[in-house]
Short mmCIF file of C-alpha atoms in Angstrom, two decimals:
data_model
loop_
_atom_site.label_atom_id
_atom_site.label_comp_id
_atom_site.label_asym_id
_atom_site.label_seq_id
_atom_site.Cartn_x
_atom_site.Cartn_y
_atom_site.Cartn_z
CA MET P 24 8.85 -47.95 -24.44
CA ALA P 25 8.45 -50.75 -26.96
CA HIS P 26 7.06 -48.44 -29.65
CA LYS P 27 6.85 -44.68 -30.17
CA PHE P 28 3.71 -44.73 -32.28
CA LEU P 29 0.73 -46.92 -33.10
CA LYS P 30 -1.44 -47.56 -36.14
CA ILE P 31 -4.77 -48.68 -34.71
CA HIS P 32 -6.37 -50.04 -37.91
CA PRO P 33 -4.84 -50.97 -41.28
CA ALA P 34 -7.07 -48.43 -43.06
CA ASP P 35 -5.98 -45.47 -40.90
CA ASN P 36 -4.16 -42.51 -42.44
CA VAL P 37 -2.97 -41.18 -39.07
CA LEU P 38 -0.70 -42.63 -36.40
CA VAL P 39 -0.95 -42.12 -32.62
CA ALA P 40 2.15 -40.90 -30.77
CA LEU P 41 2.80 -43.10 -27.73
CA ALA P 42 5.52 -40.74 -26.50
CA ASP P 43 6.48 -37.12 -27.11
CA LEU P 44 8.10 -36.98 -30.57
CA PRO P 45 10.24 -33.98 -31.63
CA ALA P 46 9.92 -32.16 -34.96
CA GLY P 47 12.36 -33.52 -37.50
CA GLU P 48 12.39 -37.06 -36.12
CA GLU P 49 12.24 -39.74 -38.77
CA VAL P 50 9.55 -42.36 -38.23
CA ARG P 51 9.84 -45.65 -40.08
CA HIS P 52 6.43 -47.03 -40.98
CA GLU P 53 5.50 -49.84 -43.39
CA GLY P 54 8.65 -49.43 -45.44
CA SER P 55 8.49 -45.64 -45.60
CA ILE P 56 10.25 -42.91 -43.67
CA ILE P 57 8.05 -40.08 -42.38
CA THR P 58 9.80 -36.91 -41.21
CA LEU P 59 7.75 -35.19 -38.50
CA ILE P 60 6.89 -31.61 -39.43
CA ASN P 61 5.68 -30.67 -35.94
CA PRO P 62 6.47 -31.76 -32.41
CA ILE P 63 3.88 -34.48 -31.69
CA PRO P 64 2.90 -34.68 -28.01
CA ALA P 65 2.05 -38.15 -26.70
CA LYS P 66 -1.61 -39.07 -27.37
CA HIS P 67 -1.84 -36.83 -30.46
CA LYS P 68 -1.98 -37.97 -34.09
CA PHE P 69 0.10 -37.27 -37.16
CA THR P 70 -0.46 -38.04 -40.83
CA VAL P 71 1.21 -40.89 -42.71
CA GLN P 72 0.72 -39.15 -46.08
CA GLN P 73 -0.19 -35.81 -47.53
CA ILE P 74 -3.80 -34.86 -46.80
CA ALA P 75 -5.61 -32.50 -49.18
CA PRO P 76 -8.32 -30.05 -48.10
CA GLU P 77 -11.69 -31.84 -47.65
CA GLN P 78 -9.94 -35.23 -47.56
CA GLU P 79 -11.23 -37.70 -44.97
CA ILE P 80 -9.33 -38.50 -41.79
CA ILE P 81 -9.53 -42.22 -41.04
CA MET P 82 -8.91 -43.66 -37.57
CA TYR P 83 -10.06 -46.92 -35.93
CA GLY P 84 -10.82 -47.85 -39.55
CA GLY P 85 -13.62 -45.27 -39.79
CA LEU P 86 -14.33 -41.65 -40.70
CA VAL P 87 -13.44 -39.31 -37.82
CA GLY P 88 -12.95 -35.94 -39.53
CA LYS P 89 -12.04 -34.03 -42.67
CA ALA P 90 -9.12 -31.75 -43.44
CA LEU P 91 -9.75 -28.00 -43.45
CA GLN P 92 -6.43 -27.33 -45.19
CA PHE P 93 -3.45 -29.11 -46.69
CA ILE P 94 -1.59 -31.26 -44.13
CA PRO P 95 1.86 -32.59 -45.12
CA ALA P 96 2.96 -36.12 -44.29
CA GLY P 97 4.24 -36.10 -40.72
CA GLY P 98 2.03 -33.14 -39.78
CA ILE P 99 0.03 -33.04 -36.58
CA ILE P 100 -3.76 -33.01 -36.84
CA SER P 101 -5.45 -30.38 -34.69
CA THR P 102 -8.62 -28.32 -34.37
CA GLU P 103 -7.00 -25.79 -36.72
CA ASN P 104 -6.62 -28.17 -39.66
CA VAL P 105 -9.27 -30.86 -39.04
CA THR P 106 -12.98 -30.65 -38.25
CA HIS P 107 -15.52 -33.24 -37.10
CA GLN P 108 -17.11 -35.51 -39.66
CA ALA P 109 -18.81 -38.85 -39.06
CA SER P 110 -20.32 -41.58 -41.19
CA ALA P 111 -24.06 -41.63 -41.76
CA PHE P 112 -26.09 -44.62 -40.62
CA SER P 113 -29.13 -46.50 -41.84
CA ASP P 114 -31.06 -49.72 -41.28
CA LYS P 115 -29.42 -52.92 -40.09
CA THR P 116 -27.54 -54.48 -43.00
CA GLU P 117 -25.63 -57.36 -41.41
CA THR P 118 -26.20 -60.31 -39.09
CA ILE P 119 -23.63 -60.60 -36.34
CA ASN P 120 -21.81 -63.89 -35.87
CA TRP P 121 -20.08 -63.41 -32.55
CA GLU P 122 -17.26 -65.64 -31.42
CA ALA P 123 -17.38 -65.50 -27.63
CA PRO P 124 -14.10 -65.54 -25.69
CA ASP P 125 -13.02 -68.64 -23.79
CA VAL P 126 -14.40 -68.29 -20.25
CA SER P 127 -13.65 -71.80 -18.98
CA LYS P 128 -11.40 -70.45 -16.21
CA TRP P 129 -14.26 -68.27 -14.90
CA GLU P 130 -17.21 -70.66 -15.14
CA ASN P 131 -16.90 -71.95 -11.58
CA ARG P 132 -15.97 -68.59 -10.03
CA ASN P 133 -18.36 -66.86 -7.64
CA PHE P 134 -18.58 -63.55 -5.88
CA MET P 135 -20.01 -63.03 -2.40
CA GLY P 136 -23.15 -60.96 -2.74
CA TYR P 137 -26.47 -60.05 -1.11
CA HIS P 138 -29.27 -62.18 -2.57
CA ARG P 139 -32.60 -60.37 -2.94
CA GLU P 140 -36.01 -62.03 -3.05
CA ASP P 141 -36.53 -60.99 -6.69
CA GLY P 142 -33.43 -62.91 -7.82
CA GLN P 143 -31.08 -59.94 -8.09
CA VAL P 144 -27.76 -60.05 -6.24
CA GLY P 145 -26.16 -56.98 -4.71
CA THR P 146 -22.47 -56.26 -4.48
CA ALA P 147 -23.18 -54.07 -1.44
CA ASN P 148 -25.92 -53.47 1.14
CA PHE P 149 -27.04 -49.86 1.51
CA TRP P 150 -29.98 -48.09 3.14
CA LEU P 151 -31.36 -45.08 1.24
CA VAL P 152 -32.90 -41.85 2.49
CA ILE P 153 -34.69 -40.05 -0.35
CA PRO P 154 -36.56 -36.73 -0.60
CA MET P 155 -39.44 -36.64 -3.09
CA VAL P 156 -38.85 -32.93 -3.56
CA PHE P 157 -36.08 -30.40 -2.92
CA CYS P 158 -38.15 -28.92 -0.05
CA GLU P 159 -37.16 -31.97 2.00
CA ASN P 160 -33.40 -31.71 1.37
CA ARG P 161 -32.77 -29.92 4.67
CA ASN P 162 -34.62 -32.61 6.61
CA VAL P 163 -32.64 -35.30 4.79
CA ASP P 164 -29.43 -33.44 5.65
CA THR P 165 -30.50 -33.36 9.30
CA ILE P 166 -30.98 -37.13 9.28
CA LYS P 167 -27.58 -37.45 7.61
CA GLN P 168 -25.91 -35.45 10.37
CA ALA P 169 -27.69 -37.53 13.01
CA PHE P 170 -26.78 -40.92 11.55
CA THR P 171 -23.56 -40.85 9.56
CA GLU P 172 -20.97 -40.29 12.24
CA GLU P 173 -22.76 -42.21 14.98
CA LEU P 174 -23.13 -45.30 12.78
CA GLY P 175 -19.46 -45.17 11.77
CA PHE P 176 -20.16 -44.32 8.12
CA GLY P 177 -18.54 -40.87 8.22
CA HIS P 178 -15.89 -40.64 5.52
CA HIS P 179 -14.64 -37.37 6.98
CA ASP P 180 -14.50 -38.27 10.69
CA ALA P 181 -10.71 -38.01 10.54
CA TYR P 182 -10.92 -34.42 9.29
CA LYS P 183 -13.31 -33.53 12.14
CA ALA P 184 -10.93 -35.12 14.62
CA TYR P 185 -8.08 -33.14 13.02
CA VAL P 186 -9.92 -29.83 13.51
CA HIS P 187 -10.95 -30.88 17.04
CA GLU P 188 -7.28 -31.38 17.89
CA MET P 189 -6.38 -27.96 16.46
CA VAL P 190 -9.11 -26.27 18.51
CA ALA P 191 -7.83 -27.96 21.66
CA LEU P 192 -4.26 -26.78 20.99
CA PHE P 193 -5.48 -23.25 20.25
CA ARG P 194 -7.42 -23.06 23.52
CA GLU P 195 -4.33 -24.24 25.37
CA GLY P 196 -2.30 -21.48 23.76
CA LYS P 197 -0.17 -23.99 21.83
CA THR P 198 -0.65 -22.37 18.41
CA ASP P 199 2.91 -23.22 17.31
CA GLU P 200 2.18 -26.94 17.66
CA ILE P 201 -0.67 -26.81 15.14
CA ALA P 202 1.76 -26.56 12.22
CA GLN P 203 3.37 -29.86 13.28
CA LEU P 204 0.08 -31.66 13.93
CA SER P 205 -0.07 -34.96 12.00
CA PHE P 206 -3.25 -35.65 10.07
CA GLN P 207 -2.39 -39.35 9.79
CA GLU P 208 -2.68 -39.80 13.54
CA ASN P 209 -6.25 -38.52 13.42
CA THR P 210 -7.28 -41.01 10.73
CA LYS P 211 -7.11 -43.66 13.43
CA LYS P 212 -9.84 -41.98 15.49
CA ALA P 213 -12.82 -42.65 13.20
CA LYS P 214 -15.69 -44.50 14.87
CA LYS P 215 -16.22 -48.23 14.29
CA ARG P 216 -19.23 -49.19 12.19
CA VAL P 217 -22.30 -50.19 14.22
CA PHE P 218 -23.76 -52.46 11.52
CA ASP P 219 -21.24 -54.96 10.14
CA ASN P 220 -23.44 -56.06 7.23
CA ILE P 221 -24.56 -52.62 6.06
CA ASP P 222 -22.13 -50.76 3.82
CA GLY P 223 -23.62 -47.33 4.40
CA ILE P 224 -26.67 -45.12 4.65
CA LYS P 225 -26.96 -42.94 1.54
CA PHE P 226 -28.82 -39.67 1.00
CA LEU P 227 -30.03 -38.86 -2.53
CA THR P 228 -30.71 -35.13 -2.30
CA HIS P 229 -31.65 -33.37 -5.56
CA GLU P 230 -33.21 -30.17 -6.91
CA GLY P 231 -36.30 -31.70 -8.52
CA GLY P 232 -39.78 -32.92 -7.67
CA CYS P 233 -41.71 -29.71 -8.23
CA GLY P 234 -41.54 -26.42 -10.12
CA GLY P 235 -40.64 -28.13 -13.39
CA THR P 236 -42.81 -30.07 -15.81
CA ARG P 237 -44.93 -33.04 -14.81
CA HIS P 238 -42.76 -35.07 -17.19
CA ASP P 239 -39.69 -34.14 -15.13
CA ALA P 240 -41.47 -35.25 -11.96
CA ASN P 241 -42.46 -38.59 -13.48
CA MET P 242 -38.91 -39.17 -14.72
CA LEU P 243 -37.55 -38.38 -11.25
CA CYS P 244 -39.98 -40.88 -9.67
CA ALA P 245 -38.90 -43.53 -12.17
CA LEU P 246 -35.23 -42.88 -11.37
CA LEU P 247 -35.81 -43.06 -7.60
CA ALA P 248 -37.82 -46.26 -8.05
CA ASP P 249 -34.88 -47.77 -9.93
CA TYR P 250 -32.58 -46.92 -7.03
CA ILE P 251 -34.93 -48.45 -4.46
CA HIS P 252 -35.31 -51.57 -6.64
CA HIS P 253 -31.53 -51.84 -7.11
CA PRO P 254 -29.90 -55.04 -5.78
CA ASN P 255 -27.39 -53.05 -3.72
CA VAL P 256 -30.22 -51.47 -1.70
CA ALA P 257 -31.75 -53.14 1.38
CA GLY P 258 -34.56 -50.61 1.83
CA ALA P 259 -35.38 -46.92 1.87
CA THR P 260 -36.80 -44.04 3.87
CA VAL P 261 -38.76 -41.55 1.75
CA LEU P 262 -39.59 -38.01 2.87
CA SER P 263 -42.41 -36.19 1.06
CA LEU P 264 -43.71 -32.68 1.60
CA GLY P 265 -47.11 -33.66 0.21
CA CYS P 266 -48.12 -31.06 -2.37
CA GLN P 267 -45.32 -31.54 -4.94
CA HIS P 268 -45.64 -32.89 -8.48
CA ALA P 269 -43.52 -35.96 -7.66
CA GLN P 270 -46.14 -37.75 -5.59
CA VAL P 271 -45.43 -40.84 -3.50
CA SER P 272 -48.21 -42.62 -5.39
CA ILE P 273 -46.24 -42.16 -8.64
CA LEU P 274 -43.11 -43.55 -7.00
CA GLU P 275 -45.00 -46.55 -5.67
CA GLN P 276 -46.46 -47.26 -9.12
CA LYS P 277 -43.02 -47.05 -10.72
CA ILE P 278 -41.71 -49.54 -8.15
CA LYS P 279 -44.66 -51.85 -8.87
CA ASP P 280 -43.94 -51.62 -12.59
CA LEU P 281 -40.40 -52.82 -11.91
CA ASN P 282 -41.43 -55.55 -9.48
CA PRO P 283 -45.10 -56.36 -8.77
CA ASN P 284 -43.93 -58.44 -5.78
CA PHE P 285 -41.69 -55.74 -4.29
CA SER P 286 -41.02 -56.68 -0.66
CA LYS P 287 -38.19 -54.46 0.59
CA PRO P 288 -38.94 -52.28 3.63
CA LEU P 289 -40.09 -48.83 2.48
CA ILE P 290 -40.67 -46.12 5.08
CA VAL P 291 -42.73 -43.19 3.77
CA LEU P 292 -43.36 -40.01 5.78
CA GLU P 293 -45.22 -36.91 4.58
CA GLN P 294 -44.41 -33.66 6.38
CA GLN P 295 -47.78 -32.00 5.76
CA LYS P 296 -49.46 -34.97 7.48
CA GLU P 297 -46.99 -35.46 10.32
CA GLY P 298 -47.22 -31.85 11.45
CA THR P 299 -44.11 -30.59 13.20
CA GLU P 300 -40.64 -31.06 11.81
CA THR P 301 -39.64 -32.63 15.13
CA GLU P 302 -42.29 -35.31 14.78
CA LEU P 303 -41.30 -36.00 11.17
CA LEU P 304 -37.59 -36.30 11.91
CA SER P 305 -37.89 -38.29 15.14
CA GLN P 306 -40.15 -40.82 13.41
CA ALA P 307 -37.87 -41.04 10.39
CA ILE P 308 -34.77 -41.58 12.52
CA ARG P 309 -36.37 -44.13 14.85
CA ARG P 310 -38.04 -46.19 12.13
CA THR P 311 -34.93 -46.07 9.91
CA PHE P 312 -32.71 -47.29 12.73
CA LEU P 313 -35.01 -50.23 13.49
CA ALA P 314 -35.22 -51.13 9.81
CA MET P 315 -31.43 -51.09 9.55
CA VAL P 316 -31.25 -53.47 12.50
CA GLU P 317 -33.22 -55.95 10.35
CA ALA P 318 -31.21 -55.19 7.19
CA ASN P 319 -28.02 -55.93 9.12
CA LYS P 320 -29.15 -59.56 9.43
CA GLN P 321 -28.57 -60.11 5.72
CA MET P 322 -25.29 -61.85 4.92
CA ARG P 323 -23.16 -62.23 1.81
CA GLN P 324 -23.60 -65.56 0.02
CA PRO P 325 -21.90 -67.08 -3.07
CA ALA P 326 -23.34 -65.97 -6.41
CA PRO P 327 -22.33 -66.85 -9.99
CA LEU P 328 -20.67 -64.19 -12.14
CA SER P 329 -23.80 -64.19 -14.31
CA LYS P 330 -25.42 -62.09 -11.55
CA LEU P 331 -23.02 -59.20 -12.22
CA VAL P 332 -24.42 -56.16 -14.04
CA VAL P 333 -21.57 -53.89 -15.11
CA GLY P 334 -21.99 -50.28 -16.25
CA LEU P 335 -19.46 -48.97 -18.79
CA GLU P 336 -18.51 -45.27 -18.75
CA CYS P 337 -15.63 -42.92 -19.55
CA GLY P 338 -14.91 -39.41 -18.33
CA GLY P 339 -11.97 -37.06 -18.65
CA SER P 340 -10.84 -39.14 -21.64
CA ASP P 341 -7.52 -38.69 -23.40
CA GLY P 342 -5.83 -39.88 -26.59
CA PHE P 343 -4.91 -43.20 -24.96
CA SER P 344 -8.41 -44.04 -23.62
CA GLY P 345 -9.52 -45.72 -26.83
CA ILE P 346 -6.30 -47.75 -27.00
CA SER P 347 -5.85 -49.05 -23.45
CA ALA P 348 -8.59 -48.44 -20.88
CA ASN P 349 -11.72 -48.59 -23.06
CA PRO P 350 -10.74 -51.79 -24.92
CA THR P 351 -9.95 -53.35 -21.52
CA LEU P 352 -13.54 -52.64 -20.47
CA GLY P 353 -14.68 -54.11 -23.79
CA GLN P 354 -12.77 -57.29 -23.00
CA VAL P 355 -14.42 -57.51 -19.55
CA SER P 356 -17.84 -56.86 -21.10
CA ASP P 357 -17.32 -59.72 -23.57
CA LEU P 358 -16.19 -62.07 -20.80
CA LEU P 359 -19.22 -61.27 -18.64
CA VAL P 360 -21.63 -61.59 -21.56
CA ALA P 361 -20.14 -65.00 -22.36
CA LEU P 362 -20.73 -65.96 -18.72
CA GLY P 363 -24.39 -64.94 -18.88
CA GLY P 364 -24.01 -61.56 -17.19
CA LYS P 365 -25.16 -58.11 -18.26
CA SER P 366 -23.22 -55.02 -19.37
CA VAL P 367 -24.53 -51.54 -20.09
CA LEU P 368 -22.92 -49.11 -22.55
CA SER P 369 -24.13 -45.51 -22.15
CA GLU P 370 -23.25 -41.96 -23.33
CA PHE P 371 -25.10 -41.67 -26.66
CA PRO P 372 -23.33 -38.41 -27.72
CA GLU P 373 -20.12 -40.47 -27.65
CA LEU P 374 -21.42 -43.07 -30.10
CA CYS P 375 -21.47 -40.56 -32.94
CA GLY P 376 -19.93 -42.15 -36.04
CA VAL P 377 -20.07 -45.73 -34.80
CA GLU P 378 -23.84 -46.07 -35.04
CA GLN P 379 -23.79 -48.39 -38.06
CA GLU P 380 -21.46 -50.84 -36.36
CA LEU P 381 -23.74 -50.96 -33.30
CA ILE P 382 -26.87 -51.20 -35.48
CA ASN P 383 -25.41 -54.20 -37.27
CA ARG P 384 -24.57 -55.78 -33.91
CA CYS P 385 -28.21 -55.54 -32.74
CA THR P 386 -29.87 -58.94 -32.40
CA THR P 387 -33.15 -57.81 -34.01
CA ASN P 388 -34.40 -55.09 -36.34
CA GLU P 389 -36.64 -53.83 -33.53
CA VAL P 390 -33.64 -53.24 -31.25
CA ALA P 391 -31.75 -51.56 -34.11
CA ASP P 392 -34.71 -49.28 -34.92
CA ARG P 393 -34.98 -48.21 -31.28
CA PHE P 394 -31.31 -47.26 -31.22
CA MET P 395 -31.58 -45.27 -34.46
CA HIS P 396 -34.66 -43.44 -33.19
CA LEU P 397 -33.03 -42.46 -29.89
CA MET P 398 -29.80 -41.32 -31.55
CA ARG P 399 -31.61 -39.18 -34.11
CA SER P 400 -33.96 -37.69 -31.51
CA TYR P 401 -31.04 -36.82 -29.25
CA ALA P 402 -29.08 -35.24 -32.13
CA ARG P 403 -32.10 -33.16 -33.21
CA ALA P 404 -32.68 -31.94 -29.66
CA ALA P 405 -29.04 -30.84 -29.41
CA GLU P 406 -29.12 -29.07 -32.77
CA ALA P 407 -32.41 -27.32 -31.89
CA VAL P 408 -30.66 -25.32 -29.16
CA GLY P 409 -27.60 -24.49 -31.24
CA SER P 410 -25.45 -27.37 -30.03
CA GLY P 411 -24.57 -30.72 -31.53
CA PHE P 412 -22.51 -33.84 -31.00
CA ASP P 413 -19.61 -32.13 -32.77
CA MET P 414 -19.36 -29.80 -29.74
CA ASN P 415 -18.97 -32.70 -27.31
CA PRO P 416 -15.17 -32.85 -26.80
CA SER P 417 -14.15 -30.82 -23.75
CA PRO P 418 -11.05 -28.57 -23.60
CA GLY P 419 -9.31 -31.35 -21.69
CA ASN P 420 -10.22 -33.92 -24.34
CA ILE P 421 -8.86 -31.68 -27.11
CA LYS P 422 -5.67 -30.85 -25.23
CA ASP P 423 -4.94 -34.56 -24.89
CA GLY P 424 -5.59 -35.60 -28.47
CA LEU P 425 -9.37 -36.05 -28.89
CA ILE P 426 -9.94 -33.22 -31.34
CA THR P 427 -13.26 -34.34 -32.88
CA ASP P 428 -16.30 -36.05 -31.43
CA ALA P 429 -15.93 -38.86 -33.96
CA ILE P 430 -12.38 -39.59 -32.71
CA LYS P 431 -13.65 -39.51 -29.14
CA SER P 432 -16.65 -41.71 -30.00
CA ALA P 433 -14.64 -44.30 -31.92
CA GLY P 434 -12.49 -44.83 -28.85
CA ALA P 435 -15.38 -44.59 -26.37
CA ALA P 436 -17.35 -47.31 -28.17
CA LYS P 437 -14.53 -49.78 -27.49
CA LYS P 438 -15.96 -50.09 -23.96
CA GLY P 439 -18.77 -52.19 -25.46
CA GLY P 440 -16.47 -54.93 -26.74
CA THR P 441 -17.66 -57.01 -29.68
CA SER P 442 -20.72 -58.90 -28.40
CA PRO P 443 -24.24 -58.57 -29.84
CA VAL P 444 -26.48 -55.71 -28.65
CA VAL P 445 -29.47 -57.43 -27.01
CA ASP P 446 -31.48 -54.36 -25.97
CA VAL P 447 -31.62 -50.56 -26.18
CA LEU P 448 -33.04 -48.66 -23.21
CA ASP P 449 -34.31 -45.11 -22.96
CA TYR P 450 -33.59 -43.16 -19.78
CA PRO P 451 -34.20 -44.18 -17.04
CA GLY P 452 -34.35 -47.79 -18.19
CA TYR P 453 -33.73 -50.90 -16.10
CA VAL P 454 -31.78 -53.79 -17.61
CA SER P 455 -33.54 -57.14 -17.90
CA LYS P 456 -31.79 -59.04 -20.71
CA PRO P 457 -28.44 -60.82 -20.27
CA GLY P 458 -25.87 -59.48 -22.73
CA LEU P 459 -24.74 -56.04 -23.92
CA ASN P 460 -27.37 -53.32 -23.46
CA LEU P 461 -27.27 -49.73 -24.74
CA LEU P 462 -28.64 -47.04 -22.41
CA CYS P 463 -29.50 -43.53 -23.60
CA THR P 464 -27.67 -41.06 -21.35
CA PRO P 465 -25.66 -37.88 -21.81
CA GLY P 466 -21.88 -37.97 -21.67
CA ASN P 467 -21.90 -35.80 -18.54
CA ASP P 468 -20.03 -37.89 -15.98
CA VAL P 469 -22.40 -37.71 -13.00
CA GLU P 470 -25.67 -37.72 -14.96
CA CYS P 471 -24.40 -40.81 -16.76
CA THR P 472 -23.16 -42.61 -13.65
CA THR P 473 -26.45 -41.80 -11.91
CA ALA P 474 -28.33 -43.37 -14.83
CA LEU P 475 -26.09 -46.45 -15.00
CA ALA P 476 -26.75 -47.23 -11.34
CA ALA P 477 -30.47 -46.71 -12.01
CA SER P 478 -30.26 -49.28 -14.82
CA GLY P 479 -29.36 -51.93 -12.24
CA ALA P 480 -25.57 -51.88 -12.63
CA ASN P 481 -24.20 -53.35 -9.40
CA ILE P 482 -20.66 -52.37 -10.46
CA ILE P 483 -19.64 -49.40 -12.63
CA LEU P 484 -16.37 -49.34 -14.60
CA PHE P 485 -15.22 -45.78 -15.31
CA THR P 486 -12.21 -45.06 -17.51
CA THR P 487 -10.32 -41.79 -17.42
CA GLY P 488 -7.18 -40.38 -18.98
CA LEU P 489 -7.18 -36.98 -17.27
CA GLY P 490 -8.52 -37.91 -13.82
CA THR P 491 -12.02 -37.51 -12.43
CA PRO P 492 -13.22 -38.36 -8.91
CA THR P 493 -16.81 -39.27 -9.90
CA GLY P 494 -18.52 -41.93 -7.79
CA ASN P 495 -22.04 -43.12 -7.00
CA PRO P 496 -23.97 -43.57 -3.74
CA ILE P 497 -24.98 -47.21 -4.25
CA SER P 498 -22.92 -48.77 -7.04
CA PRO P 499 -19.15 -49.18 -6.48
CA VAL P 500 -17.31 -47.23 -9.20
CA ILE P 501 -13.98 -48.72 -10.30
CA LYS P 502 -11.69 -46.08 -11.83
CA VAL P 503 -9.51 -47.30 -14.68
CA SER P 504 -6.71 -45.03 -15.92
CA SER P 505 -5.59 -45.05 -19.55
CA ASN P 506 -2.01 -44.15 -18.68
CA THR P 507 0.46 -44.80 -15.89
CA LYS P 508 1.38 -41.14 -15.34
CA LEU P 509 -2.19 -40.43 -14.24
CA ALA P 510 -2.27 -43.47 -11.94
CA GLN P 511 0.95 -42.29 -10.29
CA ARG P 512 -0.14 -38.65 -10.06
CA MET P 513 -3.64 -39.34 -8.66
CA PRO P 514 -3.40 -42.66 -6.80
CA ASP P 515 -6.21 -41.63 -4.47
CA ILE P 516 -8.81 -41.92 -7.26
CA ILE P 517 -7.39 -44.63 -9.58
CA ASP P 518 -8.07 -48.33 -8.88
CA ILE P 519 -6.62 -50.00 -11.99
CA ASP P 520 -3.91 -48.75 -14.38
CA THR P 521 -4.02 -49.93 -18.01
CA GLY P 522 -0.85 -48.01 -18.87
CA PRO P 523 1.00 -51.32 -19.32
CA VAL P 524 -0.96 -51.75 -22.56
CA ILE P 525 0.60 -48.53 -23.90
CA SER P 526 4.10 -49.57 -22.83
CA GLY P 527 3.67 -53.01 -24.37
CA GLU P 528 4.02 -54.84 -21.05
CA LYS P 529 0.51 -56.32 -21.19
CA THR P 530 -2.10 -57.18 -23.79
CA ILE P 531 -5.75 -56.12 -23.68
CA ALA P 532 -6.67 -59.74 -22.88
CA GLU P 533 -4.29 -59.79 -19.90
CA MET P 534 -5.54 -56.44 -18.60
CA GLY P 535 -9.12 -57.64 -19.01
CA GLU P 536 -8.43 -60.65 -16.83
CA ASP P 537 -6.76 -58.45 -14.20
CA LEU P 538 -9.77 -56.16 -14.16
CA LEU P 539 -12.29 -59.00 -13.92
CA ASN P 540 -10.41 -60.42 -10.92
CA PHE P 541 -10.51 -56.97 -9.33
CA ILE P 542 -14.26 -56.69 -10.01
CA ILE P 543 -14.88 -60.00 -8.23
CA GLU P 544 -13.00 -58.75 -5.16
CA VAL P 545 -14.95 -55.45 -5.13
CA ALA P 546 -18.25 -57.27 -5.67
CA SER P 547 -17.43 -59.55 -2.72
CA GLY P 548 -16.71 -56.64 -0.39
CA ASN P 549 -13.02 -57.50 -0.09
CA ILE P 550 -11.83 -54.29 -1.78
CA THR P 551 -13.28 -50.82 -1.29
CA THR P 552 -12.93 -48.67 -4.40
CA LYS P 553 -11.15 -45.33 -4.18
CA ALA P 554 -14.37 -43.41 -4.89
CA MET P 555 -16.07 -45.22 -2.00
CA GLN P 556 -13.12 -44.51 0.30
CA LEU P 557 -13.46 -40.82 -0.51
CA GLY P 558 -17.22 -40.85 0.03
CA GLN P 559 -17.75 -39.69 -3.57
CA ASP P 560 -21.55 -40.09 -3.62
CA ASP P 561 -22.41 -38.13 -6.78
CA PHE P 562 -26.09 -38.10 -7.78
CA ILE P 563 -27.55 -35.84 -10.49
CA PRO P 564 -30.80 -36.81 -12.24
CA TRP P 565 -30.90 -36.00 -15.96
CA LYS P 566 -33.90 -33.80 -16.80
CA ARG P 567 -33.66 -34.70 -20.50
CA ASP P 568 -32.69 -31.16 -21.40
CA VAL P 569 -29.76 -31.08 -23.79
CA SER P 570 -26.68 -32.33 -21.98
CA LEU P 571 -23.63 -33.66 -23.78
#
């Protein structure tokens, strides 16, 4: 360990422990010796000077809390002695002069993607099966059972083969042999994929479409239209009951709004018109199979990196996330923006306290005003039901050093790098402008990831310090750990480890380059992310109720 602690910004009055520090240890900092009053677990913060009650806590150079009581120099800050406090924000006051990073080494790089007629380029090629209403979920599940294993897309075929082997041994009276049965041998028995150029058939079941407000139904239709329009999607099969609020006509209009010249194959079947369930399902299966035969003719072709649209998200964050993993995403975002690509920063509850910085980074007053309006509306909605952004940190966040929402937000915002904010989108918005975009979503992992894919992100970067398996049906999710211990403990969900930043082995710039190289390989289909390997197809539409 090169260092035991870190001062993130010159103005900070707290230091971050990079390793477990015992009480009584003397820390030398800027010519002074600080004796630690408490044991300081790694990822937590301790004061560099005496802090009086009501005094501000400064971290990342900004206000992140205030003291509830006297804290001696070398004392740990915690939920007992510090509470959330964030800076207010107002109109845009500065003009950003951004110095883009040198991208000369990337300018001639390509990825191998699926080119769509509307100019978008997919990093994968999926077929979707979508219910317009929860009443059709069972029919969608029936289609899933019919297709997934037979087409070789079953992520759990090995487990089925494992149980099949156990049943056979049981029937032969060889119960003792079951305990010695190797699972690894059964992983070799999964069926080969039928369609080489289709990455999967995905099923977006949900609990909406009827029974809620008409607004909810319209929002659901907009979200589903975004998924169908997405560059990673070859086409879709849509099942409708017929009488629900979320009508097919609304979906079709939402698709037309996105692309008046929409030309992907779209199979629509309405149960109340088709009659029997058998007729509905047999038609859906037959027509879907034939459509996939055509979709399989599409091939990957070279595409410039400017065609990448990268979603930026964090979940299960820890005290290192804002130091290693999130700044690495920020570096990648800046590189892609400089190359003409698009990045999308989400999770508005986790931008609390950094609003003014983002406002000043907006390219126009109109964009800045939209961001302020959405942030204030979201905060008011949370407060109206007795919640608030200050309640955002989870027990896991707090346990690992993120004790106020402002601390969490200051680190989370690092995912957006330093580039100008070109647009601000309300949910479910679809990205159109090259550059850094802000997307209004909750911090909830799956609701956010669902929205990022709907925004057109053909790759999602997801940082975590505690470990979360979240994935998405159509957009490859790359998991980036903030610390090496997590990457070693949960290697089945982590793709990239930024722990070397904490240990001093690598810089943020070096980690950013490593991650961009990895993104290119994933986008080209050469690497399958851990979430995709596990079949982690999480999909939860946000109903715009309060969700942090």
